[in-house]
Coordinates of C-alpha atoms and ligand atoms in Angstrom, one line a residue:
X1 CA 12.2 13.2 -21.0
X2 CA 11.1 13.3 -17.4
X3 CA 9.2 10.9 -15.2
X4 CA 6.3 12.3 -13.0
X5 CA 5.5 10.6 -9.8
X6 CA 2.0 11.0 -8.2
X7 CA 2.4 11.3 -4.5
X8 CA -0.4 10.2 -2.1
X9 CA -0.6 11.4 1.5
X10 CA -2.8 10.7 4.5
X11 CA -3.1 12.4 7.9
X12 CA -0.5 15.0 6.8
X13 CA 2.2 12.4 5.9
X14 CA 3.5 11.2 2.5
X15 CA 2.6 7.5 2.2
X16 CA 5.5 5.1 2.3
X17 CA 4.2 3.4 -0.9
X18 CA 4.5 6.8 -2.7
X19 CA 8.1 7.1 -1.6
X20 CA 8.7 3.6 -3.0
X21 CA 7.2 4.8 -6.3
X22 CA 9.7 7.6 -6.3
X23 CA 12.6 5.2 -5.7
X24 CA 11.2 3.1 -8.5
X25 CA 11.0 6.1 -10.8
X26 CA 14.6 7.1 -10.0
X27 CA 15.9 3.5 -10.7
X28 CA 13.9 3.6 -14.0
X29 CA 15.4 7.0 -14.9
X30 CA 18.9 5.7 -14.2
X31 CA 18.2 2.6 -16.3
X32 CA 17.0 4.7 -19.2
X33 CA 20.1 7.0 -19.1
X34 CA 18.9 9.9 -16.8
X35 CA 16.1 12.4 -17.0
X36 CA 14.3 14.3 -14.2
X37 CA 12.2 12.5 -11.7
X38 CA 9.6 15.0 -10.6
X39 CA 7.0 14.4 -7.9
X40 CA 3.6 16.0 -7.7
X41 CA 1.4 16.2 -4.6
X42 CA -2.2 17.6 -4.4
X43 CA -3.9 19.3 -1.5
X44 CA -2.8 20.5 1.9
X45 CA 0.3 18.9 3.3
X46 CA 3.4 20.3 5.1
X47 CA 6.4 21.2 2.9
X48 CA 8.7 19.3 5.2
X49 CA 6.8 16.2 4.4
X50 CA 6.9 16.7 0.6
X51 CA 10.6 17.5 0.5
X52 CA 11.1 13.8 1.7
X53 CA 10.4 12.7 -1.9
X54 CA 13.9 14.0 -2.6
X55 CA 15.5 11.5 -0.3
X56 CA 13.9 8.8 -2.4
X57 CA 15.2 10.3 -5.6
X58 CA 13.0 13.1 -6.8
X59 CA 14.8 16.2 -8.1
X60 CA 11.8 18.5 -7.1
X61 CA 8.3 18.3 -5.8
X62 CA 5.5 20.2 -7.4
X63 CA 2.8 21.1 -4.9
X64 CA -0.7 22.0 -6.0
X65 CA -1.8 23.4 -2.7
X66 CA -5.5 23.6 -3.4
X67 CA -7.7 22.7 -0.3
X68 CA -10.3 21.2 -2.6
X69 CA -7.8 18.6 -3.7
X70 CA -6.9 17.4 -0.1
X71 CA -9.7 14.8 -0.2
X72 CA -8.9 12.2 -2.9
X73 CA -11.5 13.2 -5.5
X74 CA -10.6 10.9 -8.3
X75 CA -11.7 13.1 -11.3
X76 CA -10.1 16.2 -9.9
X77 CA -6.9 14.4 -9.1
X78 CA -6.8 12.9 -12.6
X79 CA -7.3 16.3 -14.2
X80 CA -4.7 18.0 -12.0
X81 CA -2.1 15.3 -12.6
X82 CA -2.8 15.3 -16.4
X83 CA -2.2 19.1 -16.4
X84 CA 1.1 18.8 -14.5
X85 CA 2.2 15.8 -16.6
X86 CA 1.8 17.9 -19.8
X87 CA 3.4 21.0 -18.3
X88 CA 6.6 19.1 -17.3
X89 CA 6.8 17.3 -20.6
X90 CA 6.8 13.8 -19.0
X91 CA 6.6 10.6 -20.9
X92 CA 6.0 8.3 -18.0
X93 CA 3.9 8.5 -14.9
X94 CA 4.8 6.3 -11.9
X95 CA 2.5 5.9 -8.8
X96 CA 1.8 3.5 -6.0
X97 CA -0.9 0.9 -6.6
X98 CA -3.7 1.8 -4.3
X99 CA -7.5 2.2 -4.6
X100 CA -7.1 5.9 -5.3
X101 CA -4.0 5.3 -7.5
X102 CA -5.8 2.7 -9.6
X103 CA -8.8 5.0 -10.1
X104 CA -6.7 8.0 -11.0
X105 CA -4.4 6.0 -13.3
X106 CA -7.3 4.5 -15.3
X107 CA -8.6 8.0 -16.0
X108 CA -5.1 9.3 -16.8
X109 CA -4.5 6.4 -19.2
X110 CA -7.5 7.7 -21.2
X111 CA -6.6 11.4 -20.9
X112 CA -3.0 10.9 -21.9
X113 CA -3.5 8.0 -24.4
X114 CA -1.0 6.1 -22.3
X115 CA -0.5 2.3 -21.7
X116 CA -1.2 1.5 -18.1
X117 CA 0.3 -1.4 -16.2
X118 CA -0.8 -1.9 -12.5
X119 CA 0.8 -4.1 -9.8
X120 CA 4.3 -3.6 -11.3
X121 CA 7.0 -5.5 -9.4
X122 CA 10.2 -4.8 -11.4
X123 CA 11.8 -2.3 -13.7
X124 CA 10.8 -2.7 -17.4
X125 CA 12.9 -4.9 -19.6
X126 CA 13.8 -2.6 -22.5
X127 CA 16.1 -4.9 -24.4
X128 CA 13.4 -5.5 -27.0
X129 CA 10.3 -3.3 -26.6
X130 CA 9.1 -2.3 -23.2
X131 CA 8.1 -5.4 -21.1
X132 CA 6.8 -4.8 -17.6
X133 CA 6.5 -7.6 -15.0
X134 CA 3.3 -7.4 -12.9
X135 CA 1.9 -9.5 -10.1
X136 CA -1.4 -11.3 -10.8
X137 CA -3.8 -13.7 -9.1
X138 CA -3.2 -12.0 -5.7
X139 CA 0.5 -12.5 -5.9
X140 CA 0.4 -16.2 -7.0
X141 CA 1.9 -15.5 -10.5
X142 CA 3.5 -12.9 -12.7
X143 CA 2.6 -11.6 -16.1
X144 CA 4.9 -9.8 -18.6
X145 CA 3.0 -7.0 -20.3
X146 CA 4.4 -5.1 -23.4
X147 CA 3.6 -1.4 -23.5
X148 CA 3.7 0.0 -27.0
X149 CA 2.4 3.6 -26.4
X150 CA 4.7 6.6 -26.2
X151 CA 3.2 7.6 -22.8
X152 CA 3.3 5.0 -20.0
X153 CA 1.7 4.7 -16.6
X154 CA 3.2 2.3 -14.1
X155 CA 1.4 1.6 -10.8
X156 CA 4.0 -0.1 -8.5
X157 CA 2.9 -2.8 -6.1
X158 CA 3.5 -2.0 -2.4
X159 CA 6.7 -3.5 -0.9
X160 CA 7.8 -4.7 -4.4
X161 CA 10.8 -2.3 -4.7
X162 CA 13.5 -1.2 -2.3
X163 CA 12.8 2.1 -0.7
X164 CA 15.9 4.2 -0.9
X165 CA 16.0 7.3 1.3
X166 CA 19.7 8.3 1.1
X167 CA 19.2 11.3 -1.2
X168 CA 18.9 15.0 -0.2
X169 CA 15.6 16.7 0.5
X170 CA 14.0 18.1 -2.7
X171 CA 12.9 21.7 -3.3
X172 CA 9.1 22.1 -3.2
X173 CA 7.6 24.4 -5.8
X174 CA 4.0 25.7 -5.6
X175 CA 1.9 25.2 -8.7
X176 CA -1.4 26.8 -9.5
X177 CA -3.9 24.9 -11.7
X178 CA -7.3 25.6 -12.9
X179 CA -9.4 22.5 -12.3
X180 CA -12.8 22.4 -14.0
X181 CA -15.9 22.5 -11.8
X182 CA -17.1 19.3 -13.5
X183 CA -14.2 17.4 -11.8
X184 CA -15.7 18.3 -8.4
X185 CA -19.2 17.1 -9.4
X186 CA -19.0 14.5 -6.7
X187 CA -17.3 15.6 -3.5
X188 CA -16.2 14.0 -0.2
X189 CA -17.8 16.0 2.5
X190 CA -16.5 14.1 5.5
X191 CA -14.4 11.0 6.3
X192 CA -14.7 8.9 9.4
X193 CA -12.0 6.4 10.3
X194 CA -13.5 2.9 10.6
X195 CA -10.9 1.8 13.1
X196 CA -8.8 3.3 15.8
X197 CA -5.8 5.5 15.2
X198 CA -4.2 3.4 12.5
X199 CA -6.1 2.5 9.4
X200 CA -5.8 -1.1 8.5
X201 CA -5.3 -0.8 4.7
X202 CA -2.5 1.8 5.3
X203 CA -0.9 0.2 8.4
X204 CA 2.8 -0.5 8.3
X205 CA 2.4 -3.2 10.9
X206 CA -0.7 -5.4 11.4
X207 CA -1.5 -7.9 14.2
X208 CA -4.3 -10.2 13.2
X209 CA -6.1 -12.9 15.2
X210 CA -8.0 -15.9 14.0
X211 CA -10.3 -18.5 15.5
X212 CA -7.4 -19.8 17.5
X213 CA -7.9 -16.8 19.8
X214 CA -11.1 -18.7 21.1
X215 CA -13.2 -15.7 21.8
X216 CA -13.6 -11.9 21.8
X217 CA -12.7 -11.8 25.5
X218 CA -9.1 -12.7 24.5
X219 CA -8.6 -9.8 22.0
X220 CA -6.9 -7.7 24.6
X221 CA -3.8 -9.8 23.9
X222 CA -4.0 -8.9 20.2
X223 CA -4.6 -5.3 21.0
X224 CA -1.8 -5.3 23.6
X225 CA 0.8 -6.5 21.1
X226 CA -0.6 -4.2 18.5
X227 CA -0.2 -1.2 20.9
X228 CA 3.4 -2.0 21.6
X229 CA 4.2 -2.3 17.9
X230 CA 2.2 0.7 16.8
X231 CA 0.1 -1.7 14.7
X232 CA -3.4 -1.9 13.4
X233 CA -5.5 -4.9 14.3
X234 CA -7.1 -7.4 11.8
X235 CA -8.8 -10.7 11.9
X236 CA -9.7 -13.7 9.8
X237 CA -13.1 -13.9 8.1
X238 CA -14.8 -16.4 10.5
X239 CA -13.8 -14.2 13.4
X240 CA -15.8 -11.2 12.0
X241 CA -18.6 -13.5 10.8
X242 CA -19.1 -14.8 14.3
X243 CA -19.1 -11.2 15.5
X244 CA -15.9 -11.4 17.7
X245 CA -14.6 -8.4 15.7
X246 CA -16.1 -5.8 13.4
X247 CA -16.3 -6.7 9.7
X248 CA -13.9 -3.9 8.6
X249 CA -11.1 -5.7 10.4
X250 CA -11.6 -8.8 8.2
X251 CA -8.5 -9.4 6.1
X252 CA -8.3 -11.5 3.0
X253 CA -9.7 -12.1 -0.5
X254 CA -13.2 -11.0 0.5
X255 CA -12.0 -8.4 3.1
X256 CA -9.3 -5.8 3.4
X257 CA -6.1 -6.4 1.5
X258 CA -3.1 -5.2 3.5
X259 CA 0.5 -4.6 2.5
X260 CA 2.4 -3.8 5.7
X261 CA 6.1 -4.2 6.4
X262 CA 5.2 -6.6 9.1
X263 CA 2.1 -8.9 9.4
X264 CA 1.7 -10.9 12.6
X265 CA -0.9 -13.7 12.3
X266 CA -2.0 -15.3 15.6
X267 CA -4.1 -18.4 15.6
X268 CA -4.9 -18.2 11.9
X269 CA -4.6 -21.3 9.8
X270 CA -3.5 -19.6 6.6
X271 CA -6.2 -20.6 4.2
X272 CA -5.6 -19.4 0.6
X273 CA -8.5 -16.8 1.0
X274 CA -6.8 -15.3 4.0
X275 CA -3.3 -15.3 2.3
X276 CA -4.7 -13.5 -0.7
X277 CA -5.1 -10.5 1.5
X278 CA -1.7 -10.5 3.1
X279 CA 0.8 -11.8 0.6
X280 CA 2.0 -8.3 -0.3
X281 CA 3.4 -8.0 3.2
X282 CA 7.1 -7.6 3.4
X283 CA 7.6 -9.9 6.5
X284 CA 5.1 -12.4 7.9
X285 CA 5.3 -13.7 11.4
X286 CA 3.0 -16.7 12.3
X287 CA 2.1 -17.8 15.8
X288 CA 0.2 -21.1 15.7
X289 CA 0.2 -24.1 18.0
X290 CA 0.0 -26.5 15.0
X291 CA 3.4 -26.9 13.3
X292 CA 1.5 -28.2 10.2
X293 CA -0.6 -25.0 9.9
X294 CA -0.4 -23.9 6.2
X295 CA 0.4 -20.3 7.2
X296 CA 4.0 -21.4 8.2
X297 CA 4.7 -22.0 4.5
X298 CA 4.1 -18.3 3.8
X299 CA 5.9 -17.1 6.9
X300 CA 9.3 -15.5 7.2
X301 CA 9.3 -16.2 10.9
X302 CA 7.2 -18.7 12.8
X303 CA 6.6 -19.5 16.4
X304 CA 5.0 -22.9 17.1
X305 CA 3.3 -22.4 20.4
X306 CA 0.1 -21.6 22.3
X307 CA -0.9 -18.0 21.6
X308 CA -2.0 -17.6 25.2
X309 CA 1.5 -18.3 26.3
X310 CA 3.4 -16.7 23.5
X311 CA 1.5 -13.4 23.2
X312 CA 2.0 -12.1 26.8
X313 CA 5.7 -13.0 26.6
X314 CA 6.2 -11.4 23.2
X315 CA 4.3 -8.2 24.3
X316 CA 6.4 -8.0 27.5
X317 CA 9.6 -8.5 25.5
X318 CA 8.8 -5.8 23.1
X319 CA 7.7 -3.4 25.9
X320 CA 11.2 -4.0 27.5
X321 CA 13.1 -2.9 24.3
Ligands
FAD1 P1 -9.3 -21.9 11.6 O1 -9.2 -22.5 10.2 O2 -10.3 -22.5 12.5 O3 -7.9 -21.9 12.2 C1 -7.6 -21.6 13.5 C2 -6.1 -21.8 13.7 O4 -5.7 -21.4 15.0 C3 -5.6 -23.2 13.5 O5 -4.5 -23.2 12.6 C4 -5.1 -23.7 14.8 O6 -4.0 -24.5 14.8 C5 -4.8 -22.3 15.5 N1 -4.9 -22.4 16.9 C6 -5.9 -22.9 17.7 N2 -5.7 -22.7 19.0 C7 -4.5 -22.0 19.1 C8 -3.8 -21.5 20.2 N3 -4.2 -21.6 21.4 N4 -2.6 -20.9 19.9 C9 -2.2 -20.7 18.6 N5 -2.8 -21.2 17.5 C10 -4.0 -21.8 17.8 N6 -10.9 -16.2 5.3 C11 -10.3 -15.1 5.6 O7 -9.6 -15.0 6.7 N7 -10.4 -14.0 4.8 C12 -11.1 -14.0 3.7 O8 -11.2 -13.0 3.0 C13 -11.9 -15.2 3.3 N8 -12.6 -15.3 2.2 C14 -13.2 -16.4 1.9 C15 -13.9 -16.5 0.7 C16 -14.5 -17.7 0.4 C17 -15.3 -17.8 -0.9 C18 -14.4 -18.8 1.2 C19 -15.0 -20.1 0.8 C20 -13.7 -18.7 2.4 C21 -13.1 -17.6 2.8 N9 -12.4 -17.4 4.0 C22 -11.7 -16.3 4.2 C23 -12.4 -18.5 5.0 C24 -11.1 -19.4 4.9 O9 -11.3 -20.4 3.9 C25 -10.8 -20.0 6.3 O10 -11.9 -20.8 6.6 C26 -10.5 -19.0 7.4 O11 -9.5 -18.1 6.9 C27 -10.1 -19.7 8.6 O12 -10.0 -18.8 9.7 P2 -9.0 -19.1 10.9 O13 -7.7 -19.4 10.4 O14 -9.2 -18.0 11.8 O15 -9.7 -20.3 11.6

């Protein structure tokens, strides 16, 4: 039996989290004794981008190049993926956990009569049954979930698996599907980016500032570091509440949840509500003048120092690389 991986893309590029899902599917296939790992992508995207799924472990990529599918219309994506899933005779669907992924997966679970586990952090334990470990309570605990259906859907948490890209490019095959008009009953007619070039929820690097930045007039330092790192900018809740930064930059339990490779927190104390939005980050760097700031407990690297001294030096040092 084969494993199908649903690939998401944005701005013409395959998302890193989807390549992680491919790596996960390949590891799962190897664990279960082989079987094809096939990726499926919907809508307009360059073939050169799609063949990358091969480097992460897919044997081929099926491309439904229908312009109407380029925007992530949930019902249409669910119908298209269900058709491809049936055509390739898969018994497992793997995808990255995301807002679109979750919405598509929930519909597919109903369509395919499949057990769905979201926020998966490890390969299933198949020694007795099919037990899947998932992250719960915003990363504070894990739950073991038993899946007893023949068909299974696993939505993999970002940064939870090692991304392997040492394989060869995969061939890309065009697939034509007939998607019902009913699936396009609601349509996305235009999309405006809320932030600058890099969207915060998708960013691979985020530089965030907190109340320790003292005021909006100092945000040039956050933006300067972000520019050098190719990062999106974020902030803590009070910072957006006071109006120093727009609300869409507010990171945390009640704001945007990010899962970058690198999260740099400057002048943020590290309250649990803020951590709830960042604890899927692969590496956390904290810059805070208080050595007792709770954020240091969650940090991989910490700089105890005044942000107004550290940030210019750090930005200059990165510029010099
Ligand atoms: P502060 O707590 O004031 O911390 C400022 C930090 O900056 C301190 O650690 C200080 O040592 C440091 N500092 C000061 N000066 C400097 C300097 N010169 N150089 C370096 N460091 C310096 N918060 C969120 O962020 N996101 C949420 O989604 C969120 N949701 C919430 C939901 C609820 C229901 C509630 C009750 C609260 C929520 N909060 C949220 C608020 C949260 O509890 C904290 O109050 C908030 O995160 C603190 O923001 P802060 O760290 O920027 O400010």
